[in-house]
PDB file of C-alpha atoms in Angstrom:
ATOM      1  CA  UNK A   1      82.733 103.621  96.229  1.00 76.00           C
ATOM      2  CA  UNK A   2      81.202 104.418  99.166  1.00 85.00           C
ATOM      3  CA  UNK A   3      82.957 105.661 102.521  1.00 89.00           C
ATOM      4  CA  UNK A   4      83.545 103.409 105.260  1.00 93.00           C
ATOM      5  CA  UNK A   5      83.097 104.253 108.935  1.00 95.00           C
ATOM      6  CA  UNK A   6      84.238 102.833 112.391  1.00 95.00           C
ATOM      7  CA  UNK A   7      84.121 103.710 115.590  1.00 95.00           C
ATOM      8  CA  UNK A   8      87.350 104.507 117.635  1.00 90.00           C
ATOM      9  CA  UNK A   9      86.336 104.309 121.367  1.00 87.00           C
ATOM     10  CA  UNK A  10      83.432 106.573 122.164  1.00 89.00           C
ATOM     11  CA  UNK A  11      84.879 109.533 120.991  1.00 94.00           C
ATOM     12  CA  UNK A  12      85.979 109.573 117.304  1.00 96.00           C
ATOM     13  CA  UNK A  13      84.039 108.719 114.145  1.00 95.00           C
ATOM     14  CA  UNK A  14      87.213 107.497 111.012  1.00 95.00           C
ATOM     15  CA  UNK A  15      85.840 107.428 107.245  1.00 93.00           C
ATOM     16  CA  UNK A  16      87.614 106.107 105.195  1.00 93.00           C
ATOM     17  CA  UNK A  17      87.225 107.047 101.502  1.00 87.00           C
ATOM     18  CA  UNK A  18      89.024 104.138 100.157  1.00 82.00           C
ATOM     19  CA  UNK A  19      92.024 101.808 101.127  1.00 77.00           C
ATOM     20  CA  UNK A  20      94.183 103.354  97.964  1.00 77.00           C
ATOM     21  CA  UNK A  21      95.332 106.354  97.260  1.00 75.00           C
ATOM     22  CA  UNK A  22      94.295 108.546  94.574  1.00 79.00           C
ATOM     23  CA  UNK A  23      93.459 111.864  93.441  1.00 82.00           C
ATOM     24  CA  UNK A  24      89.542 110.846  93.184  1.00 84.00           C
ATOM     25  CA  UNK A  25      90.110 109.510  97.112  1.00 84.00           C
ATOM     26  CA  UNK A  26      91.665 112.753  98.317  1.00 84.00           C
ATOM     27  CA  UNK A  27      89.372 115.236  96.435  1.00 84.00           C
ATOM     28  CA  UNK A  28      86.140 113.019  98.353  1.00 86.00           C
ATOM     29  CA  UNK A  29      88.242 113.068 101.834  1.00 86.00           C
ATOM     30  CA  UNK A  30      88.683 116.686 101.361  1.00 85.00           C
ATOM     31  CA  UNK A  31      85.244 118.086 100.712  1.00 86.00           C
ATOM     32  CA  UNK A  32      83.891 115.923 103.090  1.00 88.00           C
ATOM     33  CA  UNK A  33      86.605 116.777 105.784  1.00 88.00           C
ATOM     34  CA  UNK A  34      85.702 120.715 104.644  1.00 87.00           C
ATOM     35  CA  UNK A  35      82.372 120.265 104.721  1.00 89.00           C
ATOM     36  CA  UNK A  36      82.004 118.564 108.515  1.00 91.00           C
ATOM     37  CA  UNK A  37      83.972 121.698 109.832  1.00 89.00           C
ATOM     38  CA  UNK A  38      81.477 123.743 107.636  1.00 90.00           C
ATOM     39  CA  UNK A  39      78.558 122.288 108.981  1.00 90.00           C
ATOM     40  CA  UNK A  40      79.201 123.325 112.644  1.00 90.00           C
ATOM     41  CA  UNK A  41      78.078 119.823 114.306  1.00 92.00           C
ATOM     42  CA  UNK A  42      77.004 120.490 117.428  1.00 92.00           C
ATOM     43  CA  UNK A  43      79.813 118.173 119.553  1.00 93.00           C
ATOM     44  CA  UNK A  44      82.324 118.270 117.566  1.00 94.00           C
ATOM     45  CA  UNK A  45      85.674 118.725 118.598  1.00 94.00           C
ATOM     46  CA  UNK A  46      88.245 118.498 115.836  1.00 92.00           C
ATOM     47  CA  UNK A  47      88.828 117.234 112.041  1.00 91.00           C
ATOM     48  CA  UNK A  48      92.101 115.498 111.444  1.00 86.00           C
ATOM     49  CA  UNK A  49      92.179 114.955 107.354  1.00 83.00           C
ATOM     50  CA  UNK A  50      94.541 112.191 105.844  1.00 82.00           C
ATOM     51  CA  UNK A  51      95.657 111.437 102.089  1.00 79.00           C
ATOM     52  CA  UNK A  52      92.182 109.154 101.401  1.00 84.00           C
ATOM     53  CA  UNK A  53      90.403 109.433 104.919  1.00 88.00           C
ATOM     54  CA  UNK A  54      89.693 111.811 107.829  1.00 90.00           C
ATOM     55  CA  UNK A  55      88.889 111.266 111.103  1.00 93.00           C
ATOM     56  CA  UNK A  56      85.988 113.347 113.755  1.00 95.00           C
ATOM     57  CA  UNK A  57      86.730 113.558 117.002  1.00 96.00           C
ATOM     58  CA  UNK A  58      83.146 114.426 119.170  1.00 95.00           C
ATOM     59  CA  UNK A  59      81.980 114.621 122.263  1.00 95.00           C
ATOM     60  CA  UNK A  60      79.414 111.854 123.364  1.00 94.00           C
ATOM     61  CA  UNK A  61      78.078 113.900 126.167  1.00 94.00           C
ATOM     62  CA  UNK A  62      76.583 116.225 123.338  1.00 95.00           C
ATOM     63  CA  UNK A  63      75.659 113.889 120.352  1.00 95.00           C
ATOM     64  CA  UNK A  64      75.613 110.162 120.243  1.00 94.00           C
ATOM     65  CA  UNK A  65      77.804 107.911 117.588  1.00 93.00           C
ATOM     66  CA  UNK A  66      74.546 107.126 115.676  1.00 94.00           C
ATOM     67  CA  UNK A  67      73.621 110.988 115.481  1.00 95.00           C
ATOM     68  CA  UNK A  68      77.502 111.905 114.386  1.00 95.00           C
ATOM     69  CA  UNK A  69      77.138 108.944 111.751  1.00 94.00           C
ATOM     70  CA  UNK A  70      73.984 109.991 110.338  1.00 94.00           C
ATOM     71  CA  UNK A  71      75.263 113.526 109.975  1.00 93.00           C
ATOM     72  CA  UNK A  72      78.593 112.606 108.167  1.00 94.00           C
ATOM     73  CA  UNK A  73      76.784 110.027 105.857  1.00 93.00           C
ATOM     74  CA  UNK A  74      74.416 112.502 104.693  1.00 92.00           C
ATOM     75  CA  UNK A  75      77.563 114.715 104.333  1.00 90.00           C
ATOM     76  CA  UNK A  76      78.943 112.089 101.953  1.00 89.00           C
ATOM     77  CA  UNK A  77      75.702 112.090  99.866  1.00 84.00           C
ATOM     78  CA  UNK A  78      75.863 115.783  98.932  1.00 82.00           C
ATOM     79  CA  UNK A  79      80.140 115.290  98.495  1.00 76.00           C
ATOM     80  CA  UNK A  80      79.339 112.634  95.499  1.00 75.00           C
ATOM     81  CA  UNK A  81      77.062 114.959  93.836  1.00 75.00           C
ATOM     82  CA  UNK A  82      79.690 118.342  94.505  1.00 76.00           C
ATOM     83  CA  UNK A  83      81.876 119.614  91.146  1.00 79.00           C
ATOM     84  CA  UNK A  84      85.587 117.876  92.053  1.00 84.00           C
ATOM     85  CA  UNK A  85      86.733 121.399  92.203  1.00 87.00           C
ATOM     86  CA  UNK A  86      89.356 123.437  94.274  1.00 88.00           C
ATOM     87  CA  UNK A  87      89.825 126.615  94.783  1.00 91.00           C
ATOM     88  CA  UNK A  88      94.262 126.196  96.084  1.00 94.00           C
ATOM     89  CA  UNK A  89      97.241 127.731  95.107  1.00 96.00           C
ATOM     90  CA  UNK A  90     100.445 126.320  93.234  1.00 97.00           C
ATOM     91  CA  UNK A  91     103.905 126.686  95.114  1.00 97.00           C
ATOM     92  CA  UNK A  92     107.231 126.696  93.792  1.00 97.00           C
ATOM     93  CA  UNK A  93     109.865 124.918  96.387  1.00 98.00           C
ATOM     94  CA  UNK A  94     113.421 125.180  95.363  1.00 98.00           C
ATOM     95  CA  UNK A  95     115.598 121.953  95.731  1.00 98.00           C
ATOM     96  CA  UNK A  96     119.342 120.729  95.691  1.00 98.00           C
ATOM     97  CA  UNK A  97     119.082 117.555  94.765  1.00 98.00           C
ATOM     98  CA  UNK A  98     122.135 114.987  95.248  1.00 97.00           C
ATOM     99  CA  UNK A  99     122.952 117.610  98.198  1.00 98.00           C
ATOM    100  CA  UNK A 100     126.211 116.905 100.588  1.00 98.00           C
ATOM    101  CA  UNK A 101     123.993 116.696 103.925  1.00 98.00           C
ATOM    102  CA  UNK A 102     121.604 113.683 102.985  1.00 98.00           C
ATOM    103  CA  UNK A 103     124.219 112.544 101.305  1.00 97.00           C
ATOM    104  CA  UNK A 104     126.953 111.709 104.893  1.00 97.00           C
ATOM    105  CA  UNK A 105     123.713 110.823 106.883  1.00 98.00           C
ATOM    106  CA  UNK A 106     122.824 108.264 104.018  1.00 96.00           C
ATOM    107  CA  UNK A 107     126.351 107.041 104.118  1.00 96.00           C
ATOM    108  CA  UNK A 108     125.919 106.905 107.881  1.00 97.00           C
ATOM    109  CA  UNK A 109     122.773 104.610 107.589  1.00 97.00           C
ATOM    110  CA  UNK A 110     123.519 102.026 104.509  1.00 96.00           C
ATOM    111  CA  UNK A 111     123.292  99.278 106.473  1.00 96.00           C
ATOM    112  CA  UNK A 112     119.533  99.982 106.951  1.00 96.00           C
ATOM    113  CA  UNK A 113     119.271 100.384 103.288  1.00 97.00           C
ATOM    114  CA  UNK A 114     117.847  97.756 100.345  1.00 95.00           C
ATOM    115  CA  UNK A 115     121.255  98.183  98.439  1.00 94.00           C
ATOM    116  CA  UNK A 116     123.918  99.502 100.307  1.00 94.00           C
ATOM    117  CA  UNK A 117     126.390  99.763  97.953  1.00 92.00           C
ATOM    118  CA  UNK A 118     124.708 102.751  95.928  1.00 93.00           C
ATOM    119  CA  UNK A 119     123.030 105.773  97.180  1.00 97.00           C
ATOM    120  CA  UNK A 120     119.034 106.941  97.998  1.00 98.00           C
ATOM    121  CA  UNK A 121     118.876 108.303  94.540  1.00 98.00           C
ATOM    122  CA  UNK A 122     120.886 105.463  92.166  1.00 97.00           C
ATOM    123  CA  UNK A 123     118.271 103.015  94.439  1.00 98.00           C
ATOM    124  CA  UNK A 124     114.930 105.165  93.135  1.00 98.00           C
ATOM    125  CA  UNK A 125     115.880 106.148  89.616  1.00 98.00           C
ATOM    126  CA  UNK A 126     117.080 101.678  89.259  1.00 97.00           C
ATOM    127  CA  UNK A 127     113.864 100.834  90.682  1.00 97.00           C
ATOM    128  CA  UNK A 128     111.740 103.241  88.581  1.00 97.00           C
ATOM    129  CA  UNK A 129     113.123 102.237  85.557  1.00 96.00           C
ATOM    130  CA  UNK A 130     114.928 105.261  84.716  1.00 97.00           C
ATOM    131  CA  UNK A 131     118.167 105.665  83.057  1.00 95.00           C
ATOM    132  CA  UNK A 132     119.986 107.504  86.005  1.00 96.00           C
ATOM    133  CA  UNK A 133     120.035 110.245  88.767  1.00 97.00           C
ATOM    134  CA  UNK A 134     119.437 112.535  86.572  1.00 97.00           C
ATOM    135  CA  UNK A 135     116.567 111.350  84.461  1.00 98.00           C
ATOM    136  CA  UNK A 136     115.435 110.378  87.820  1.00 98.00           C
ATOM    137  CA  UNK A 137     115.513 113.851  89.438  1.00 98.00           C
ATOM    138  CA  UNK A 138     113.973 115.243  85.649  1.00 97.00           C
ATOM    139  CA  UNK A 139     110.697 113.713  86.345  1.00 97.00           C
ATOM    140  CA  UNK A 140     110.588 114.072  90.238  1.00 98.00           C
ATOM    141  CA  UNK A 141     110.501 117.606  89.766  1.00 98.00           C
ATOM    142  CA  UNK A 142     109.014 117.660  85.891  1.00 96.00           C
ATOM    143  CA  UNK A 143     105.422 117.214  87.237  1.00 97.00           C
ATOM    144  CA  UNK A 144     103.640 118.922  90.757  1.00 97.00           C
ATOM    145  CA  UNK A 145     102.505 117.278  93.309  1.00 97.00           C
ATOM    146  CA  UNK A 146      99.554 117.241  95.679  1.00 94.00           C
ATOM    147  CA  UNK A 147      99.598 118.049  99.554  1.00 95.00           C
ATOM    148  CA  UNK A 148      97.233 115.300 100.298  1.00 90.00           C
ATOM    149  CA  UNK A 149      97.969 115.834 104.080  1.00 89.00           C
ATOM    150  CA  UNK A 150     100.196 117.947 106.848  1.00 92.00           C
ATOM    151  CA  UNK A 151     101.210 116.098 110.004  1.00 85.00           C
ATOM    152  CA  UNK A 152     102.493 113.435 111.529  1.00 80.00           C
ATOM    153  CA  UNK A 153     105.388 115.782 112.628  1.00 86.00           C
ATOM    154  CA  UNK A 154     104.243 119.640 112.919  1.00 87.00           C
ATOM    155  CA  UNK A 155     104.217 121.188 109.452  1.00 91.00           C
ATOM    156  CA  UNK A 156     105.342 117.886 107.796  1.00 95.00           C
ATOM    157  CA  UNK A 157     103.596 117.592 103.735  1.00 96.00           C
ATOM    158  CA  UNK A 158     102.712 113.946 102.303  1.00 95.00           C
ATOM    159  CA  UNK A 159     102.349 115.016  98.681  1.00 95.00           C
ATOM    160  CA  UNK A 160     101.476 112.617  95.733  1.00 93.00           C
ATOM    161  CA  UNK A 161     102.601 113.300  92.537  1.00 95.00           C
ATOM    162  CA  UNK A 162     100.001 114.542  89.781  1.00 95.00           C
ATOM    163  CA  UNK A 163     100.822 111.970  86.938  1.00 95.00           C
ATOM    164  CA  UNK A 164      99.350 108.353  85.506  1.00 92.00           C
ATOM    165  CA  UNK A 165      99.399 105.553  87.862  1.00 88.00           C
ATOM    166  CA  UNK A 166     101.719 104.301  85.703  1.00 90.00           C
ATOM    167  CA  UNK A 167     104.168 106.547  86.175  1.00 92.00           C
ATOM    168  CA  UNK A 168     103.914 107.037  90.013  1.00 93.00           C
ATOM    169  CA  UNK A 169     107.691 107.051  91.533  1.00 96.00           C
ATOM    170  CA  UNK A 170     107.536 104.601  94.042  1.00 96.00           C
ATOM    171  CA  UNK A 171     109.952 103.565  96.500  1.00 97.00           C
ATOM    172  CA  UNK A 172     109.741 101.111  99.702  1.00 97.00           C
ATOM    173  CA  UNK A 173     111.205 102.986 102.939  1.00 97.00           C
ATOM    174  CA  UNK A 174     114.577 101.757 104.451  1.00 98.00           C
ATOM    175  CA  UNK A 175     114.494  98.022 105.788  1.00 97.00           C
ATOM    176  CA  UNK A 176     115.361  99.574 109.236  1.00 97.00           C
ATOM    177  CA  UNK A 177     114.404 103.510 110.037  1.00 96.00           C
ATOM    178  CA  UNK A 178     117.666 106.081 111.045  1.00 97.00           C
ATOM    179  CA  UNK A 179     118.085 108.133 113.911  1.00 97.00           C
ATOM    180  CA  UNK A 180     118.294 110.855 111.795  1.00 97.00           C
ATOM    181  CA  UNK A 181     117.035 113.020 108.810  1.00 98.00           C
ATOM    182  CA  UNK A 182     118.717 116.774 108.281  1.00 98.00           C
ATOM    183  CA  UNK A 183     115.745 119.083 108.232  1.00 97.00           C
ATOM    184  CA  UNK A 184     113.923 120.207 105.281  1.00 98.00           C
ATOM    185  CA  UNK A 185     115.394 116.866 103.285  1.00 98.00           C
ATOM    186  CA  UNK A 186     112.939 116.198 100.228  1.00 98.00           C
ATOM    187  CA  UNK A 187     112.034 112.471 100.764  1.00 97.00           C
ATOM    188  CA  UNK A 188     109.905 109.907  99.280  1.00 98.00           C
ATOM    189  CA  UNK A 189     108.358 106.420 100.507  1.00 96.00           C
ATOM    190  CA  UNK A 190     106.113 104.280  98.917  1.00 94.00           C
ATOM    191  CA  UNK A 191     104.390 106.552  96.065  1.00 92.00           C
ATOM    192  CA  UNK A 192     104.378 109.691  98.803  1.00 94.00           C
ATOM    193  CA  UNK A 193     106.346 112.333  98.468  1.00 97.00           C
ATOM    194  CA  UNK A 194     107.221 114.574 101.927  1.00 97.00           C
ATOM    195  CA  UNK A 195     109.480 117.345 103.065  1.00 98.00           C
ATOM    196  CA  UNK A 196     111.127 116.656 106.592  1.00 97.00           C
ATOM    197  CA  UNK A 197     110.069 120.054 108.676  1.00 96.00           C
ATOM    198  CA  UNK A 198     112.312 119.151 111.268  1.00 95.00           C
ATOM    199  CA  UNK A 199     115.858 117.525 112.184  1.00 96.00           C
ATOM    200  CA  UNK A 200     114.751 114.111 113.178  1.00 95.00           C
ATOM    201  CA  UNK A 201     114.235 109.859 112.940  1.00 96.00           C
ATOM    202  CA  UNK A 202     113.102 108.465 109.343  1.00 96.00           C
ATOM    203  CA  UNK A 203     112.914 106.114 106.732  1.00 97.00           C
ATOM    204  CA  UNK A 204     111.631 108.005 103.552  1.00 98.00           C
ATOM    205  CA  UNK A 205     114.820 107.750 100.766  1.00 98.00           C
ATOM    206  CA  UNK A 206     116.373 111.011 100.674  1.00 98.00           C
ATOM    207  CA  UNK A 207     116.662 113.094  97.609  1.00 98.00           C
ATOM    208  CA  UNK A 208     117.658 116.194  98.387  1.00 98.00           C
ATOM    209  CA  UNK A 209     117.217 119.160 100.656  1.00 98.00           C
ATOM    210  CA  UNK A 210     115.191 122.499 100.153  1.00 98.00           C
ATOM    211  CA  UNK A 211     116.295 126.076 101.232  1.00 98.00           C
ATOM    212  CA  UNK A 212     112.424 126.944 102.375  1.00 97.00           C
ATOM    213  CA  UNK A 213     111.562 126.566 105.939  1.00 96.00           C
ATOM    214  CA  UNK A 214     108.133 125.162 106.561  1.00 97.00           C
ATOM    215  CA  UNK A 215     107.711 125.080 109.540  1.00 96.00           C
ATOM    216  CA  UNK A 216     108.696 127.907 112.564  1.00 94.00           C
ATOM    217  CA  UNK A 217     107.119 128.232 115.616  1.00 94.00           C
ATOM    218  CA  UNK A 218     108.879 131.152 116.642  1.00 93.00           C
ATOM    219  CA  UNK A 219     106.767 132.279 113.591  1.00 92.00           C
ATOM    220  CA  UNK A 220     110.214 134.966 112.661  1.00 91.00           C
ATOM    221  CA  UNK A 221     110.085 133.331 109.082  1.00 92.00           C
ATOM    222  CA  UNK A 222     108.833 136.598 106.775  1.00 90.00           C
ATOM    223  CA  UNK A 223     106.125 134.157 105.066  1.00 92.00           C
ATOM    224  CA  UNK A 224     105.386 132.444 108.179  1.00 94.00           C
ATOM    225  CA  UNK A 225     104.469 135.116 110.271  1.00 92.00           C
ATOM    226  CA  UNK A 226     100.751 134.367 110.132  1.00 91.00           C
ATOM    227  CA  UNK A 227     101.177 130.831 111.107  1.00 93.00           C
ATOM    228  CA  UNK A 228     104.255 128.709 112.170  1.00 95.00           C
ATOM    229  CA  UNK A 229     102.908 125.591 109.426  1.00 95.00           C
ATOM    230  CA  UNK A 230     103.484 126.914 105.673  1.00 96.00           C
ATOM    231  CA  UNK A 231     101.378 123.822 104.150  1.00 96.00           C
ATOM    232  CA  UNK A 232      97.781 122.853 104.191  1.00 92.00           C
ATOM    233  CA  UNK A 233      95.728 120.101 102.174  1.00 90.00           C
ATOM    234  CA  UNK A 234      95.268 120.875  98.770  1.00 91.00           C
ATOM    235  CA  UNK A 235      98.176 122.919  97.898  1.00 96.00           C
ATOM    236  CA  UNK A 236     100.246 122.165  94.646  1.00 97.00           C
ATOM    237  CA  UNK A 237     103.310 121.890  94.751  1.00 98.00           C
ATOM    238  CA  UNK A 238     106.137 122.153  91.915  1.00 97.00           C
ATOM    239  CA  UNK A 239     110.055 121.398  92.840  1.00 98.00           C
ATOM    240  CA  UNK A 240     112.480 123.859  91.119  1.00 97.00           C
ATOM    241  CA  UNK A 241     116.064 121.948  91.020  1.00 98.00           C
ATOM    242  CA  UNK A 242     119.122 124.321  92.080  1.00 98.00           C
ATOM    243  CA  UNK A 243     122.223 123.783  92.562  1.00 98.00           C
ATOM    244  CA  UNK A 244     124.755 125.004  95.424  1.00 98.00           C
ATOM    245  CA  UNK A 245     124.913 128.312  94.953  1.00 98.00           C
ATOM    246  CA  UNK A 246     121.483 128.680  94.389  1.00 98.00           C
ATOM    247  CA  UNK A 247     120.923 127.278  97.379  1.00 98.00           C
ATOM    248  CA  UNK A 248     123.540 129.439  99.057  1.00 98.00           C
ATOM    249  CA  UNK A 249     121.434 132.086  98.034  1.00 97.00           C
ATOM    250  CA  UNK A 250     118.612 131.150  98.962  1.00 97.00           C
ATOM    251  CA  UNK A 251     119.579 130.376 102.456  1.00 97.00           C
ATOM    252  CA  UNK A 252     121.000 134.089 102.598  1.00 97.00           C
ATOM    253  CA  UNK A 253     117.704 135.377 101.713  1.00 96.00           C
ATOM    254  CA  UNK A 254     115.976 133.540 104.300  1.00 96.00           C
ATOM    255  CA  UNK A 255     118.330 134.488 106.845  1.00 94.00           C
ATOM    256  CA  UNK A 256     117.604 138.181 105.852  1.00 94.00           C
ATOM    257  CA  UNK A 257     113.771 137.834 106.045  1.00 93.00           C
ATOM    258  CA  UNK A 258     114.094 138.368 101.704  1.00 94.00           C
ATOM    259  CA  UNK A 259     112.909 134.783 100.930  1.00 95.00           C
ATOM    260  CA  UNK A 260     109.787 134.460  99.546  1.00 92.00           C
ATOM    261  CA  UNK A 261     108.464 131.351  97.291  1.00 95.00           C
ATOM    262  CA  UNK A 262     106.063 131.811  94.037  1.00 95.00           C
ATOM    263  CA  UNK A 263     102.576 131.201  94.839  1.00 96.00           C
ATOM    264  CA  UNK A 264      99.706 131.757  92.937  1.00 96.00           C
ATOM    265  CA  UNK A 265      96.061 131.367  93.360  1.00 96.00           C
ATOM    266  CA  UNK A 266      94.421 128.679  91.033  1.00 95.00           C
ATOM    267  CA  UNK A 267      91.487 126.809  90.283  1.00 94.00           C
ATOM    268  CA  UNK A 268      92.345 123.058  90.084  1.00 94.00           C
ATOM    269  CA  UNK A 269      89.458 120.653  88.286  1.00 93.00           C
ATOM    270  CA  UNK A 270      89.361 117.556  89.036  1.00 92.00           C
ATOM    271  CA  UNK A 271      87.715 116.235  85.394  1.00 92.00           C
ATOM    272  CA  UNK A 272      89.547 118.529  83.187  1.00 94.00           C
ATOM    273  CA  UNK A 273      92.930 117.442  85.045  1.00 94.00           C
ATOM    274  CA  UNK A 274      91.870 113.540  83.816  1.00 93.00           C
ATOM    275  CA  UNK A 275      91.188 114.702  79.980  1.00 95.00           C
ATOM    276  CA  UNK A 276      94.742 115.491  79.803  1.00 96.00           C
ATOM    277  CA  UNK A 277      97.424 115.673  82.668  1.00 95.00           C
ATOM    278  CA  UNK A 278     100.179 116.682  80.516  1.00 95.00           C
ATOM    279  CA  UNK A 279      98.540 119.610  79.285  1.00 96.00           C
ATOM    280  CA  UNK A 280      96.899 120.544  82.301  1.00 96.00           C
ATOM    281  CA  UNK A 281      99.778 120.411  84.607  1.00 96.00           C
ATOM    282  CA  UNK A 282     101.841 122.534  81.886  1.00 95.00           C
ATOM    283  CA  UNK A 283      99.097 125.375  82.131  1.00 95.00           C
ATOM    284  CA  UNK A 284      99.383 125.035  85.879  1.00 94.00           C
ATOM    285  CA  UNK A 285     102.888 125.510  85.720  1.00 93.00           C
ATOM    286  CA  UNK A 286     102.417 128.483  83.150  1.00 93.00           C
ATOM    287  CA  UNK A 287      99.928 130.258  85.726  1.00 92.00           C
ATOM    288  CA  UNK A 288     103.064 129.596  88.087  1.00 89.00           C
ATOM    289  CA  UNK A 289     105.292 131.420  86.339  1.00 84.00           C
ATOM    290  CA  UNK A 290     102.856 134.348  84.833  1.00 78.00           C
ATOM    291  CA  UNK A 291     102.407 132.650  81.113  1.00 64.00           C
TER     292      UNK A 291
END
């Protein structure tokens, strides 16, 4: 379908690429977010991508909304025709699911809650129609996900998992938001999956914690060094469940600069993902893991 654009004041240009979410709606956002900042428009300030949108900011003393319209429609016209192709690379982010820290700042919060008599995990896997926690936890991390955007707090990933529609987990935020999140908690809200880079407010259920940093603007993380935000759109993502003392360890490493996650460059294809997800998100996690 095609994109839709508005106006916000006389500055910014928002397409959006459609009002749902979905791989097809992120891969068009993408390449026509990439190819804006490729193109050099002359005015043009900054690109801010989002999971099925992105929005230009420009300034009007050096093109005119009709010109920066015309340029990103034409933009569109060459995305539709472009191989749904991506050159990314698949990550491997440990997790402790079930972990003691989201666990007393859930307990802290269950009057905010849908069903305050359980916890953030018995609510998803009820609600998804699995069995329990841990059938729950077998497909949140059996299948990778999708950084479909990084923001909203520095470093922060909205990832959506690569499955059916059918079997998307989804889960409605908390009726009320906390006052607080521990950092690095593995959340999820609505069919979005995220990764809290810092200690903070939210509303996302809470899953579990990861070990990893993301996020470090004193940039003294070894695989940060280069840049303080480890995520960017377009990165897959695969959740490896530990337990405490792999966590432990992990931690330890970090703290000793030893830490440093899988990643591996790969070619992700739109089409041959469709033909058959199962199969092609097993090969992805075989490139992961050198198979």
């Amino acid at each position: 379908m095609p994109a839709r654009y508005t106006f916000g004041g006389d500055e910014h240009l928002f397409v959006e690429c459609s009002s749902e979410m979905s791989l097809e709606a992120f891969f068009k956002s993408l390449s026509m977010a990439t190819a804006v900042r490729e193109s050099r428009i002359r005015g043009v300030t900054e690109i801010c991508p989002a999971n099925a949108s992105f929005q230009v900011k420009f300034n009007p003393d050096l093109i005119k909304p009709d010109d920066i319209l015309r340029e990103v429609q034409a933009i569109e016209g060459v995305a539709e025709k472009s191989e749904p192709v991506l050159k990314t690379r698949i990550i491997e982010i440990p997790v402790f699911y079930n972990d003691p820290w989201t666990y007393e700042t859930l307990m802290r919060f269950r009057e905010r809650h849908q069903e305050p008599g359980g916890t953030d995990l018995d609510y998803a896997a009820r609600i998804n129609g699995y069995g329990g926690v841990e059938d729950f936890v077998a497909a949140h991390a059996g299948s990778p996900w999708f950084v479909s955007m990084v923001g909203f707090v520095a470093g922060l990933p909205f990832m959506y998992q690569m499955v059916e529609r059918q079997r998307q987990i989804e889960v409605p935020k908390y009726l009320r938001p906390r006052t607080d999140t521990p950092k690095l908690t593995v959340g999820h809200g609505g069919c979005f999956g995220c990764i809290y880079s810092v200690r903070g407010a939210g509303g996302y259920q809470m899953f579990g914690v990861t070990p990893m940093p993301i996020f470090d603007p004193t940039q003294q993380t070894s695989y940060l060094r280069d840049f303080m935000v480890f995520f960017r759109p377009g990165d897959i993502v695969k959740f490896k469940p530990v337990d405490r003392d792999g966590y432990d360890t992990a931690v330890e490493e970090v703290d000793k600069k030893l830490f440093s996650p899988p990643i591996r460059e790969v070619r992700f294809d739109l089409r041959e993902f469709s033909k058959d997800i199962h199969g092609y998100n097993a090969a992805l996690e075989g490139v992961l893991h050198g198979h």
